[in-house]
Amino acid sequence: MSKTSSKTMTRPQLSRSDIASLQADLDAVRDEVMQSLGASDVAHIRRMIRRARGSAIAGRAMIGLGFDPLTFLVGVAALAHAKIVENMEVGHNVMHGQYDWTNDPALNSQTYEWDNVCDAGMWRHFHNYEHHTYTNILGKDRDFGYTILRMSDEQKWHPFFLFQPIWNGILAAAFQWGVGGHDIGAERLLNGQMSWKEFKQRSKPFHRKIRRQLMKDYVLFPLLTFWNAPRVLAANFLANLIRNLWSYAIIFCGHFPEGTAVFSEAETQDETRGDWYFRQICGSANIEGGRAFHILSGHLSHQIEHHLFPDMPAHRYAEIAPKVQAICAKYGIAYNTASFWRQYGTVLGKVFRHALPSRRANPALSQA
Amino acid sequence: MTTALPIRLRDRALRSAWLHPFNDADAINDLLGSLNPRWSLTEVRAELVAREPQTADTVRLVLRPNRLWTGFVAGQHVTITVEIDGVRHQRVYSLSSDPADRRLLSITVKRQPQGRVSNWLHDHLHCGDVVTLSPAQGDFVLPQNHGPVLLLSAGSGITPMRALLYALRARGAGDVVLLHVCRDADDQIFASELAALASGWPGLRFVAWHTADRGRPALAELLATVPDHIERDTWLCGPAAFMADVEAHWQASGATERLRLERFGLAPTVIGSGDAAEVRCSRSERLFAAESGEALLPAAERAGLKPAYGCRIGVCRTCLCKKRSGTVQNLVTGERSSEPNEWIRLCVSSAQSEIELDL
Ligand code: FES
């Protein structure tokens, strides 16, 4: 297993013919799985939906009807688990269109709405389009550092970044809010590229979704068992917090660990699908773990496979990972995989290191 | 049409943001479905209660729908949804049962060569299984008042005629001719019912043309069996070529207002490479041409349409659009598909036949 630990990732130089055959190899991996999709894939996602629902019902019942600390703790855990499974394994993957081929309206990418404050339509725009198309292209992939963190030498330093360990902590705890507001592009308001009016207009779906979520977790359920209202409020807050921390940690391990490369807009101009595949591999990192861990991460622990084939049902990533890794080895491309603690450790290291000004490692990648 | 109060209340409750998540229709339907597969809050689900083989390749399926079924008018059809190996497929079938029966309904299915759904219904749908139905639709129905009637059908085109016959008999219609073309007596769908109907109903005359004995009829020859056909209110259903001939004849006689047609969905004819296919957009009511091998997104834009898009390389699904009918090819994988009502990405799909988009 190849692990990269050099400070700055060195990207191998592949010839045009290598890129073309890389494309053919990866297309073959994709086709084999996509042609075998069937009842078992649908059964998997429906099982996950039932698991999230069952867990939410059990958790909310224990929280609302119980009186003792034990049901409180178990209830919070069950509700957090429900939200994690629904957001990560069901919502994220369904909204990628991984199950559009089933023609089941309940599994349709365009109509699914998930259990957090991020509006599904906004998510599809900045995630499916911006992030997955322009992965790790500085200036185009707004997910790289989420516009408030400096995660590579190539990003221009600003005194604002001095405090980024703090921003990082806030983002982790309030992750759904960061994700929810991401598509509005508030940074453009601050630097004068967006008017107040446009800002308000763009915020509308976010506000609608916030109302719906707050209503559910902080009004409806507390009222339903009003004698227990403070307990319900606290438990729902904790469950949301746990889900935030978990999804933050998993997602930060996707593109920020040591060894993930960034790209400039210029060098990605006339990309073929092979170039695009290459960029996805170089820009992504996997986390090692067992099946339960993969499910709880929504299979984002197979970030490389996910970025290569975002519309392949995610529970298939584990099965193709060895093939992808072998293809990477064939072309000398590093396949970045390690334990959660190692990957997250290097992410934290970057948060601290890049808080301070540094020379740009690759001037070609300099960002305005 | 006004909807019943309980239905209106249900729809309001399902839309309300205040009741979320208690009004999650998918969750409620799943729960009801796990208690009894026919139960649903929003969908007509129907259980197969009997299969009656009609000919070697045709079977009548008798279904018992749940209470959301509001009945049908003779001549109408339903869209049936079945899940085959994880994929939902929809097909339209004429209702062939007596519309007076609100408890049971039936459709009659002929095996199509390579037909995914028709063969599955024949081989894999067992009594006790449940399918999903749309409400009844279509205007191939009887008007309030009509004169003498001609029901003209060929092959499985007879399926809506059975329902029409029951309705006509209930009205006490006194002059009805059913003229039907099929291969031979063994290929006659509804043979025993038709015999029974005709024997107890002097107003019905049944004329069968068996091609095995008499060959494919020239239209004039066939219509000569009902000399006053052009004066009759006529209902026509059968293979496309047959229907086109009949339609032309009625047009030539200036009697089109007395002719009603029910067309089956047809296997689309695939265009050759280098040819252009016609794309109909049902929402904007626009029409444009797309070259084979060309993605539909730029073709639509050239025609002045503005479909939503993002990456233009098949990654983001912003351009997702429902294809109502026709054959498309995925330009990335080369895969072809003719499934009606499926989601396609306009930026990586090319038309392989005339298609209809929900655009
Ligand atoms: S525009 Fe992104 S998939 Fe078509």
XYZ file of C-alpha atoms and ligand atoms in Angstrom:
731
model
C 0.000 0.000 0.000
C 1.504 3.270 -1.027
C 1.309 6.093 1.417
C 2.443 9.577 0.667
C 4.031 11.599 3.346
C 6.049 14.161 1.464
C 5.088 17.668 2.439
C 4.013 18.712 -1.001
C 2.536 16.121 -3.239
C 4.534 15.448 -6.323
C 2.209 14.676 -9.133
C 3.594 12.188 -11.642
C 3.816 13.445 -15.187
C 1.738 11.167 -17.363
C 2.003 11.149 -21.138
C -1.093 11.704 -23.263
C -1.222 8.029 -24.116
C -0.959 7.108 -20.426
C -3.866 9.413 -19.665
C -5.869 7.831 -22.469
C -5.285 4.327 -21.227
C -5.907 5.414 -17.627
C -9.280 6.631 -18.847
C -10.004 3.335 -20.589
C -8.988 1.310 -17.516
C -11.178 3.327 -15.174
C -14.097 3.347 -17.615
C -13.912 -0.445 -17.630
C -14.094 -0.551 -13.829
C -17.110 1.740 -13.923
C -18.918 -0.172 -16.685
C -18.538 -3.492 -14.943
C -20.294 -2.206 -11.839
C -22.885 -0.070 -13.589
C -23.969 -2.979 -15.764
C -24.467 -5.181 -12.725
C -26.717 -2.790 -10.787
C -29.902 -4.447 -9.628
C -32.194 -5.493 -6.841
C -29.439 -5.872 -4.236
C -28.344 -2.243 -4.629
C -31.899 -1.012 -4.168
C -32.302 -3.343 -1.197
C -29.181 -1.817 0.363
C -30.321 1.782 0.159
C -33.831 0.911 1.334
C -32.287 -0.928 4.282
C -30.305 2.197 5.100
C -33.426 4.349 4.896
C -35.231 1.998 7.279
C -32.230 1.951 9.579
C -32.153 5.748 9.780
C -35.910 5.959 10.324
C -35.987 3.231 12.943
C -33.093 4.784 14.777
C -34.708 8.221 14.706
C -38.008 6.888 16.042
C -36.291 4.927 18.818
C -34.037 7.848 19.717
C -36.810 10.441 19.767
C -39.032 8.132 21.810
C -36.337 7.581 24.427
C -35.544 11.270 24.571
C -39.147 12.407 24.785
C -40.601 9.731 27.039
C -37.663 8.792 29.262
C -36.673 10.407 32.544
C -33.312 8.903 33.385
C -29.839 9.783 32.147
C -29.390 6.413 30.493
C -32.298 6.816 28.061
C -31.068 10.354 27.482
C -27.632 9.175 26.436
C -28.860 6.233 24.398
C -31.551 8.419 22.851
C -29.028 11.069 21.811
C -26.776 8.391 20.370
C -29.660 6.835 18.421
C -30.801 10.169 17.040
C -27.260 11.207 16.110
C -26.803 7.826 14.437
C -30.061 8.340 12.521
C -28.994 11.752 11.306
C -25.551 10.501 10.325
C -26.880 7.545 8.328
C -29.573 9.681 6.700
C -27.223 12.523 5.795
C -24.170 10.530 4.789
C -25.208 7.147 3.396
C -28.702 8.007 2.193
C -29.001 11.746 1.480
C -25.583 12.491 0.075
C -25.572 9.413 -2.120
C -29.157 9.675 -3.343
C -28.640 13.350 -4.175
C -25.654 12.352 -6.279
C -28.038 10.428 -8.492
C -26.579 7.084 -7.452
C -30.074 5.591 -7.518
C -31.695 7.601 -10.309
C -31.506 4.486 -12.507
C -34.124 2.826 -10.311
C -36.800 5.337 -11.461
C -38.104 5.231 -7.884
C -39.329 8.741 -7.034
C -38.325 8.221 -3.386
C -34.710 7.725 -4.522
C -34.583 10.550 -7.041
C -31.655 12.969 -6.862
C -33.710 15.993 -7.853
C -36.460 15.651 -5.270
C -34.705 14.183 -2.222
C -34.489 16.502 0.805
C -32.276 15.597 3.736
C -32.334 16.089 7.499
C -30.058 19.093 7.963
C -30.196 22.838 7.401
C -28.608 22.720 3.952
C -31.212 23.080 1.197
C -30.971 20.151 -1.219
C -31.099 22.376 -4.290
C -28.230 24.557 -3.054
C -26.266 21.475 -2.126
C -26.667 19.963 -5.559
C -25.328 23.158 -7.073
C -22.193 23.758 -5.047
C -21.415 20.133 -4.325
C -22.426 18.060 -7.354
C -21.557 20.785 -9.814
C -18.845 23.060 -8.417
C -17.013 20.693 -6.122
C -17.233 17.485 -8.127
C -16.511 19.138 -11.461
C -13.717 21.468 -10.322
C -12.309 19.359 -7.493
C -9.257 21.003 -5.926
C -8.912 23.677 -8.602
C -7.976 26.731 -6.580
C -10.395 29.560 -7.148
C -13.054 27.293 -8.636
C -13.620 24.628 -6.006
C -15.016 26.662 -3.137
C -14.959 23.536 -0.986
C -11.203 23.786 -0.868
C -10.854 25.479 2.522
C -14.539 26.458 2.432
C -13.410 30.041 1.741
C -12.382 30.493 5.399
C -9.397 28.162 5.756
C -6.027 28.226 4.077
C -5.187 24.576 3.471
C -2.232 24.803 1.072
C 0.802 26.961 0.412
C -0.678 27.959 -2.908
C -3.560 29.854 -1.328
C -2.709 33.487 -0.733
C -2.139 34.324 2.918
C -4.191 36.940 4.754
C -4.077 37.976 8.441
C -7.569 36.487 8.742
C -5.995 33.038 8.469
C -3.907 33.610 11.624
C -6.946 32.598 13.630
C -7.912 29.707 11.461
C -7.542 27.071 14.197
C -10.456 28.881 15.813
C -12.443 29.089 12.556
C -11.787 25.404 12.099
C -13.217 24.597 15.531
C -16.299 26.700 14.912
C -16.838 25.137 11.500
C -16.557 21.648 12.997
C -19.200 22.282 15.658
C -21.547 24.141 13.329
C -20.775 22.167 10.209
C -24.344 21.915 8.894
C -24.631 25.699 9.112
C -21.426 26.210 7.205
C -22.555 23.776 4.534
C -26.040 25.284 4.498
C -24.817 28.804 3.899
C -21.996 27.837 1.569
C -23.862 28.252 -1.709
C -24.888 31.821 -0.918
C -21.264 32.883 -1.411
C -21.136 35.457 1.384
C -17.460 36.125 0.628
C -18.630 37.895 -2.523
C -20.805 40.177 -0.416
C -17.825 41.066 1.744
C -15.566 41.919 -1.169
C -18.296 43.873 -2.873
C -19.065 41.527 -5.753
C -22.603 40.900 -4.567
C -25.337 43.322 -3.587
C -27.415 43.016 -0.436
C -30.408 42.362 -2.579
C -28.772 39.470 -4.367
C -27.496 38.148 -1.067
C -30.983 38.133 0.395
C -32.394 36.526 -2.714
C -29.750 33.801 -2.668
C -30.348 33.137 1.030
C -34.029 32.340 0.630
C -33.870 28.559 0.236
C -31.460 28.451 3.185
C -33.885 30.392 5.363
C -36.758 28.152 4.347
C -34.778 25.085 5.244
C -33.601 26.541 8.562
C -37.203 27.219 9.546
C -38.192 23.686 8.732
C -35.301 22.144 10.661
C -35.603 24.392 13.718
C -39.326 23.814 13.780
C -38.822 20.086 13.886
C -35.972 19.751 16.376
C -36.628 22.746 18.616
C -40.395 23.335 18.515
C -42.437 20.347 17.357
C -40.673 17.547 19.226
C -40.134 19.504 22.465
C -43.833 20.467 22.433
C -44.945 16.933 21.744
C -43.604 15.849 25.129
C -43.802 19.308 26.710
C -43.206 18.026 30.259
C -39.795 16.957 29.016
C -39.158 19.970 26.783
C -35.761 21.044 28.189
C -34.508 17.483 27.960
C -35.682 17.194 24.353
C -34.127 20.521 23.414
C -30.807 19.540 24.905
C -30.850 16.082 23.353
C -31.715 17.343 19.873
C -28.998 19.944 20.107
C -26.472 17.305 21.115
C -27.525 14.928 18.348
C -27.100 17.672 15.763
C -23.733 18.572 17.261
C -22.488 14.988 17.109
C -23.589 14.682 13.484
C -21.829 17.987 12.724
C -18.541 16.895 14.262
C -18.646 13.514 12.574
C -19.469 14.779 9.094
C -16.909 17.572 9.437
C -14.180 15.112 10.400
C -14.986 12.673 7.582
C -15.293 15.373 4.957
C -12.101 17.143 5.967
C -10.277 13.858 5.489
C -11.461 13.757 1.886
C -9.341 16.440 0.241
C -7.137 18.059 2.875
C -4.831 15.331 4.242
C -1.153 15.500 3.478
C -0.469 14.338 -0.038
C -3.559 15.685 -1.764
C -2.741 17.907 -4.708
C -4.232 21.195 -5.834
C -4.554 22.424 -9.397
C -4.650 25.706 -11.230
C -7.432 26.760 -13.533
C -5.012 27.128 -16.431
C -3.675 23.598 -16.295
C -7.153 22.091 -16.300
C -8.384 23.977 -19.339
C -8.873 21.327 -21.992
C -9.225 18.302 -19.792
C -10.237 14.943 -21.174
C -12.087 12.514 -18.959
C -8.716 10.852 -18.360
C -7.250 14.138 -17.075
C -10.306 14.628 -14.961
C -9.933 11.127 -13.468
C -6.270 11.873 -12.778
C -7.122 15.090 -10.961
C -9.794 13.357 -8.895
C -7.328 10.712 -7.705
C -4.560 13.206 -6.911
C -6.964 15.476 -5.064
C -8.685 12.901 -2.873
C -7.764 10.731 0.092
C -9.301 7.578 1.567
C -9.755 6.486 5.158
C -9.233 2.864 6.124
C -11.854 1.050 8.141
C -14.411 -1.731 8.313
C -17.828 -1.974 6.698
C -19.653 -0.308 9.592
C -17.257 2.630 9.473
C -17.656 2.948 5.711
C -21.431 3.056 6.032
C -21.331 5.691 8.774
C -19.050 7.781 6.587
C -21.509 7.421 3.709
C -18.599 5.649 2.000
C -16.779 8.973 1.821
C -14.000 6.922 3.368
C -13.658 5.812 -0.261
C -13.319 9.406 -1.362
C -11.092 8.476 -4.305
C -13.615 6.018 -5.716
C -16.419 8.453 -4.978
C -14.707 11.231 -6.880
C -14.000 8.983 -9.829
C -17.562 7.679 -10.013
C -19.852 10.017 -8.079
C -23.018 8.386 -9.426
C -22.055 4.791 -8.674
C -23.963 3.410 -5.652
C -21.491 4.075 -2.877
C -21.706 0.693 -1.199
C -19.910 -0.683 -4.261
C -16.770 1.409 -3.693
C -15.181 -1.108 -1.362
C -15.429 -3.763 -4.060
C -13.704 -1.649 -6.732
C -11.100 -0.086 -4.439
C -8.472 -2.805 -5.020
C -8.888 -2.415 -8.780
C -8.538 1.351 -8.600
C -5.498 0.983 -6.400
C -3.933 -1.442 -8.876
C -4.586 0.970 -11.735
C -2.949 3.762 -9.735
C 0.084 1.571 -9.117
C 0.272 0.793 -12.834
C 0.613 4.496 -13.709
C 2.669 5.460 -10.664
C -0.091 7.617 -9.177
C -0.112 7.727 -5.385
C -3.268 6.229 -3.867
C -3.661 8.176 -0.670
C -5.112 5.959 2.033
C -4.486 5.779 5.781
C -6.207 5.464 9.116
C -8.628 8.138 10.261
C -6.245 9.442 12.904
C -3.360 9.769 10.514
C -5.430 11.522 7.848
C -7.129 13.835 10.314
C -3.853 14.488 12.107
C -2.295 15.809 8.917
C -5.390 17.931 8.251
C -5.058 19.555 11.672
C -1.347 20.009 11.015
C -2.197 21.936 7.857
C -4.738 24.077 9.673
C -2.016 25.225 12.050
C 0.854 25.366 9.570
C -0.951 27.393 6.923
C -2.259 29.866 9.472
C 1.150 31.421 9.119
C 2.393 32.980 5.908
C 4.524 30.747 3.724
C 6.171 30.913 0.365
C 4.027 29.540 -2.402
C 5.392 26.150 -3.258
C 4.281 26.315 -6.842
C 3.963 29.829 -8.243
C 2.080 28.438 -11.229
C -0.783 27.659 -8.890
C -0.869 31.105 -7.365
C -4.341 32.285 -6.707
C -5.478 35.842 -6.980
C -63.457 17.968 -11.451
C -63.552 18.526 -7.706
C -61.543 16.195 -5.559
C -63.109 14.543 -2.553
C -62.603 16.324 0.771
C -60.535 13.570 2.445
C -58.148 13.633 -0.512
C -57.838 17.418 -0.337
C -57.162 17.261 3.401
C -54.603 14.525 2.865
C -52.774 16.549 0.232
C -52.723 19.628 2.445
C -51.355 17.660 5.362
C -48.687 16.109 3.166
C -47.549 19.521 1.961
C -47.533 21.248 5.340
C -44.089 22.226 6.600
C -45.418 22.275 10.176
C -46.146 18.586 10.345
C -42.755 17.470 9.113
C -41.540 14.718 9.659
C -44.908 13.190 10.544
C -46.219 13.821 7.051
C -43.388 12.121 5.189
C -45.447 10.311 2.539
C -42.642 7.919 1.601
C -42.205 6.837 5.206
C -45.933 6.435 5.751
C -46.336 4.479 2.525
C -43.441 2.203 3.448
C -44.976 1.575 6.840
C -48.440 0.878 5.424
C -46.917 -1.287 2.719
C -45.097 -3.383 5.281
C -48.400 -4.055 7.052
C -50.289 -4.848 3.859
C -48.671 -4.443 0.449
C -51.916 -3.022 -0.989
C -52.085 -0.178 1.532
C -50.855 3.250 0.609
C -51.697 6.816 1.440
C -51.131 8.174 -2.036
C -50.903 5.390 -4.598
C -53.331 2.976 -6.150
C -51.854 -0.415 -5.411
C -53.519 -3.507 -6.754
C -53.138 -7.179 -5.989
C -53.212 -9.799 -8.709
C -56.129 -12.094 -7.896
C -56.438 -14.168 -11.081
C -54.656 -14.874 -14.344
C -56.749 -15.994 -17.280
C -54.761 -17.149 -20.291
C -56.521 -15.993 -23.469
C -54.238 -17.304 -26.199
C -50.756 -18.797 -26.285
C -49.194 -15.374 -25.730
C -51.922 -13.307 -24.115
C -53.161 -13.313 -20.553
C -55.865 -11.337 -18.786
C -54.710 -10.152 -15.362
C -57.452 -9.525 -12.818
C -56.457 -7.011 -10.149
C -58.014 -5.922 -6.881
C -57.106 -2.270 -6.271
C -57.051 -0.473 -2.916
C -59.597 2.195 -2.022
C -57.780 4.987 -3.783
C -58.964 3.508 -7.091
C -61.810 5.676 -8.300
C -62.975 3.467 -11.139
C -62.812 4.087 -14.868
C -64.857 4.756 -17.940
C -64.975 2.059 -20.624
C -62.206 2.608 -23.189
C -59.707 4.163 -20.759
C -56.240 2.862 -19.919
C -53.938 2.800 -16.885
C -50.214 3.128 -16.418
C -48.904 0.184 -14.475
C -45.622 0.419 -12.548
C -43.648 -2.709 -11.745
C -40.203 -3.117 -10.237
C -37.993 -5.541 -12.114
C -34.563 -6.242 -10.659
C -34.518 -2.954 -8.787
C -35.697 -0.799 -11.691
C -39.204 0.602 -11.942
C -40.832 0.318 -15.334
C -44.063 1.861 -16.519
C -46.343 0.642 -19.275
C -49.761 1.663 -20.432
C -52.501 -0.957 -20.818
C -56.133 -0.630 -21.801
C -58.597 -1.619 -19.132
C -60.479 -4.630 -20.408
C -62.893 -5.292 -17.567
C -66.512 -4.343 -17.021
C -66.420 -0.736 -15.779
C -69.471 -1.393 -13.600
C -67.280 -3.526 -11.356
C -65.645 -1.129 -8.888
C -63.950 -3.892 -6.936
C -61.932 -5.623 -9.636
C -60.312 -4.463 -12.824
C -58.367 -6.232 -15.513
C -55.763 -5.566 -18.141
C -54.877 -7.915 -20.956
C -51.236 -8.382 -21.790
C -49.708 -9.802 -24.935
C -46.085 -10.917 -24.888
C -43.953 -8.561 -26.953
C -40.766 -9.913 -28.479
C -38.032 -8.691 -26.102
C -40.689 -6.836 -24.116
C -39.281 -6.449 -20.637
C -42.495 -5.709 -18.865
C -44.952 -7.837 -20.853
C -42.813 -10.945 -20.458
C -42.228 -10.207 -16.801
C -45.965 -9.866 -16.231
C -46.415 -13.225 -17.933
C -43.636 -15.077 -16.155
C -43.049 -13.419 -12.805
C -46.194 -11.733 -11.573
C -47.956 -14.232 -9.346
C -51.298 -14.153 -7.646
C -50.947 -12.181 -4.427
C -48.263 -9.872 -5.871
C -48.936 -6.153 -5.855
C -48.396 -3.561 -8.600
C -48.893 0.205 -8.674
C -51.457 1.822 -10.968
C -52.117 5.363 -12.127
C -55.680 6.656 -12.128
C -57.555 5.695 -15.306
C -56.880 8.007 -18.224
C -57.800 8.505 -21.857
C -60.689 9.732 -23.961
C -61.326 6.638 -26.067
C -64.730 6.551 -24.420
C -68.431 6.550 -25.286
C -70.136 9.921 -25.705
C -73.510 10.630 -24.106
C -75.348 9.939 -27.321
C -74.284 7.924 -30.284
C -75.697 6.176 -33.314
C -74.950 2.646 -34.478
C -71.529 1.543 -33.296
C -68.563 -0.131 -34.974
C -65.724 -1.414 -32.822
C -62.844 -2.143 -35.163
C -59.784 -3.913 -33.827
C -56.903 -6.153 -34.765
C -54.765 -8.390 -32.542
C -54.471 -7.128 -28.986
C -56.294 -3.960 -30.077
C -59.385 -5.749 -28.834
C -58.508 -5.129 -25.169
C -60.359 -1.809 -24.720
C -63.248 -3.134 -26.836
C -64.222 -5.609 -24.143
C -64.823 -2.787 -21.647
C -66.678 -0.782 -24.309
C -68.900 -3.787 -25.039
C -69.883 -4.119 -21.383
C -70.705 -0.422 -21.226
C -72.722 -0.571 -24.448
C -74.685 -3.553 -23.230
C -75.415 -1.762 -19.953
C -76.773 1.137 -21.997
C -78.922 -1.268 -23.984
C -77.293 -0.271 -27.258
C -79.255 -1.853 -30.084
C -76.846 -1.843 -33.018
C -73.225 -2.700 -32.284
C -70.772 -4.441 -34.595
C -67.450 -5.739 -33.385
C -65.174 -6.348 -36.366
C -61.968 -8.035 -35.313
C -58.928 -9.307 -37.219
C -56.693 -12.012 -35.768
C -54.767 -15.055 -36.929
C -57.219 -17.850 -36.191
C -59.727 -19.060 -33.619
C -56.921 -19.960 -31.186
C -55.586 -16.434 -31.450
C -58.937 -14.927 -30.513
C -58.648 -12.989 -27.271
C -61.803 -13.069 -25.070
C -63.289 -15.809 -27.300
C -65.609 -17.286 -24.689
C -66.783 -13.927 -23.277
C -67.546 -12.625 -26.745
C -69.587 -15.697 -27.542
C -71.508 -15.315 -24.291
C -72.077 -11.613 -24.845
C -73.314 -12.120 -28.391
C -75.698 -14.922 -27.459
C -77.456 -12.913 -24.748
C -77.496 -9.618 -26.608
C -79.263 -9.538 -29.973
C -77.995 -5.987 -30.664
C -74.402 -7.218 -30.960
C -73.020 -8.629 -34.183
C -69.545 -10.123 -33.977
C -67.551 -10.412 -37.205
C -64.182 -12.135 -37.012
C -61.640 -12.168 -39.813
C -59.080 -14.951 -39.429
C -55.982 -14.244 -41.460
C -54.862 -17.878 -41.291
C -57.906 -18.874 -43.353
C -58.582 -15.821 -45.472
C -55.202 -14.055 -45.595
C -54.496 -10.478 -44.658
C -57.571 -8.527 -45.677
C -57.448 -5.646 -48.080
C -59.175 -2.825 -46.246
C -62.064 -2.624 -48.708
C -62.605 -6.363 -48.415
C -62.645 -6.182 -44.642
C -64.952 -3.193 -44.447
C -67.322 -4.780 -46.950
C -68.383 -7.077 -44.112
C -69.959 -4.002 -42.492
C -71.372 -2.124 -45.485
C -72.666 0.852 -43.487
C -69.361 1.268 -41.589
C -68.875 4.881 -42.566
C -72.197 5.880 -40.990
C -71.266 4.307 -37.677
C -69.614 5.840 -34.637
C -66.359 3.942 -34.776
C -63.733 3.005 -32.200
C -60.425 1.808 -33.676
C -57.481 0.076 -32.009
C -54.773 -2.131 -33.474
C -51.291 -2.171 -35.009
C -50.067 1.182 -36.312
C -50.122 0.305 -40.025
C -53.642 -1.069 -39.778
C -54.817 2.034 -37.955
C -53.182 4.325 -40.495
C -55.029 2.576 -43.345
C -58.372 2.823 -41.606
C -57.784 6.440 -40.652
C -56.967 7.334 -44.259
C -60.159 5.671 -45.432
C -62.322 7.576 -42.936
C -60.535 10.789 -43.875
C -61.190 10.189 -47.569
C -64.855 9.699 -46.741
C -64.944 12.863 -44.687
C -66.078 10.980 -41.595
C -63.161 11.537 -39.206
C -65.396 13.073 -36.541
C -67.057 9.658 -36.197
C -63.713 7.863 -35.761
C -61.983 7.538 -32.393
C -58.525 6.014 -32.079
C -56.487 4.456 -29.312
C -52.822 4.149 -30.224
C -50.421 1.796 -28.482
C -46.937 2.944 -27.625
C -44.690 1.831 -30.441
C -41.127 0.671 -30.428
C -39.388 3.794 -31.746
C -37.573 3.488 -35.054
C -33.882 4.105 -34.581
C -32.296 6.679 -36.869
C -29.138 6.024 -38.859
C -25.844 7.695 -37.969
C -25.606 11.117 -39.531
C -29.372 11.531 -39.469
C -31.268 13.908 -37.262
C -34.025 12.943 -34.861
C -37.030 15.004 -33.952
C -37.211 16.025 -30.290
C -40.571 17.082 -28.907
C -40.585 19.126 -25.712
C -43.858 18.553 -23.932
C -43.649 21.416 -21.464
C -42.511 24.239 -23.711
C -44.363 22.717 -26.671
C -41.279 23.172 -28.808
C -39.764 20.958 -31.428
C -36.137 20.680 -32.458
C -33.831 18.424 -34.409
C -30.850 16.673 -32.825
C -28.210 14.961 -34.853
C -27.361 11.376 -33.956
C -24.206 11.356 -31.866
C -24.799 14.915 -30.725
C -25.687 15.651 -27.096
C -29.219 16.904 -26.556
C -28.106 19.881 -24.449
C -26.348 21.838 -27.222
C -29.033 20.802 -29.700
C -31.723 22.230 -27.417
C -29.718 25.407 -26.889
C -29.296 25.840 -30.627
C -33.057 25.744 -30.902
C -33.300 28.591 -28.394
C -34.253 26.496 -25.373
C -32.460 27.073 -22.079
C -32.236 23.829 -20.119
C -30.432 24.079 -16.767
C -26.857 22.853 -16.894
C -23.654 22.805 -14.848
C -20.609 20.760 -15.793
C -21.692 19.698 -19.301
C -19.665 16.494 -18.929
C -22.144 14.226 -17.176
C -20.926 14.725 -13.604
C -23.337 17.032 -11.831
C -26.841 16.082 -13.061
C -27.997 19.672 -13.203
C -29.263 18.917 -16.717
C -31.333 15.937 -15.602
C -34.560 15.766 -17.586
C -37.350 13.259 -17.854
C -37.560 11.520 -21.173
C -41.166 10.578 -21.882
C -40.493 8.284 -24.816
C -37.974 7.335 -27.462
C -34.488 5.833 -27.561
C -31.374 7.634 -26.336
C -27.731 6.683 -26.177
C -25.398 7.603 -23.343
C -22.395 9.212 -25.051
C -20.029 8.224 -22.242
C -20.936 4.555 -21.850
C -22.529 3.912 -25.245
C -25.524 2.375 -23.525
C -28.896 2.632 -25.262
C -32.236 2.863 -23.575
C -35.836 3.053 -24.746
C -37.519 3.034 -21.345
C -40.448 5.462 -21.152
C -40.421 8.080 -18.375
C -36.768 7.744 -17.431
C -34.312 10.389 -16.230
C -31.540 11.271 -18.622
C -28.670 13.758 -18.555
C -29.089 16.024 -21.553
C -25.363 16.810 -21.766
C -24.331 13.180 -22.332
C -27.395 11.738 -24.081
C -28.038 11.698 -27.783
C -31.291 10.952 -29.526
C -31.423 7.654 -31.371
C -35.030 7.997 -32.451
C -37.801 10.510 -32.282
C -38.030 11.385 -28.594
C -40.211 13.339 -26.234
C -38.701 15.310 -23.362
C -40.304 16.886 -20.334
C -38.654 20.211 -21.093
S -24.614 19.531 -17.013
Fe -23.677 18.391 -15.439
S -24.454 16.401 -15.812
Fe -25.185 17.523 -17.504
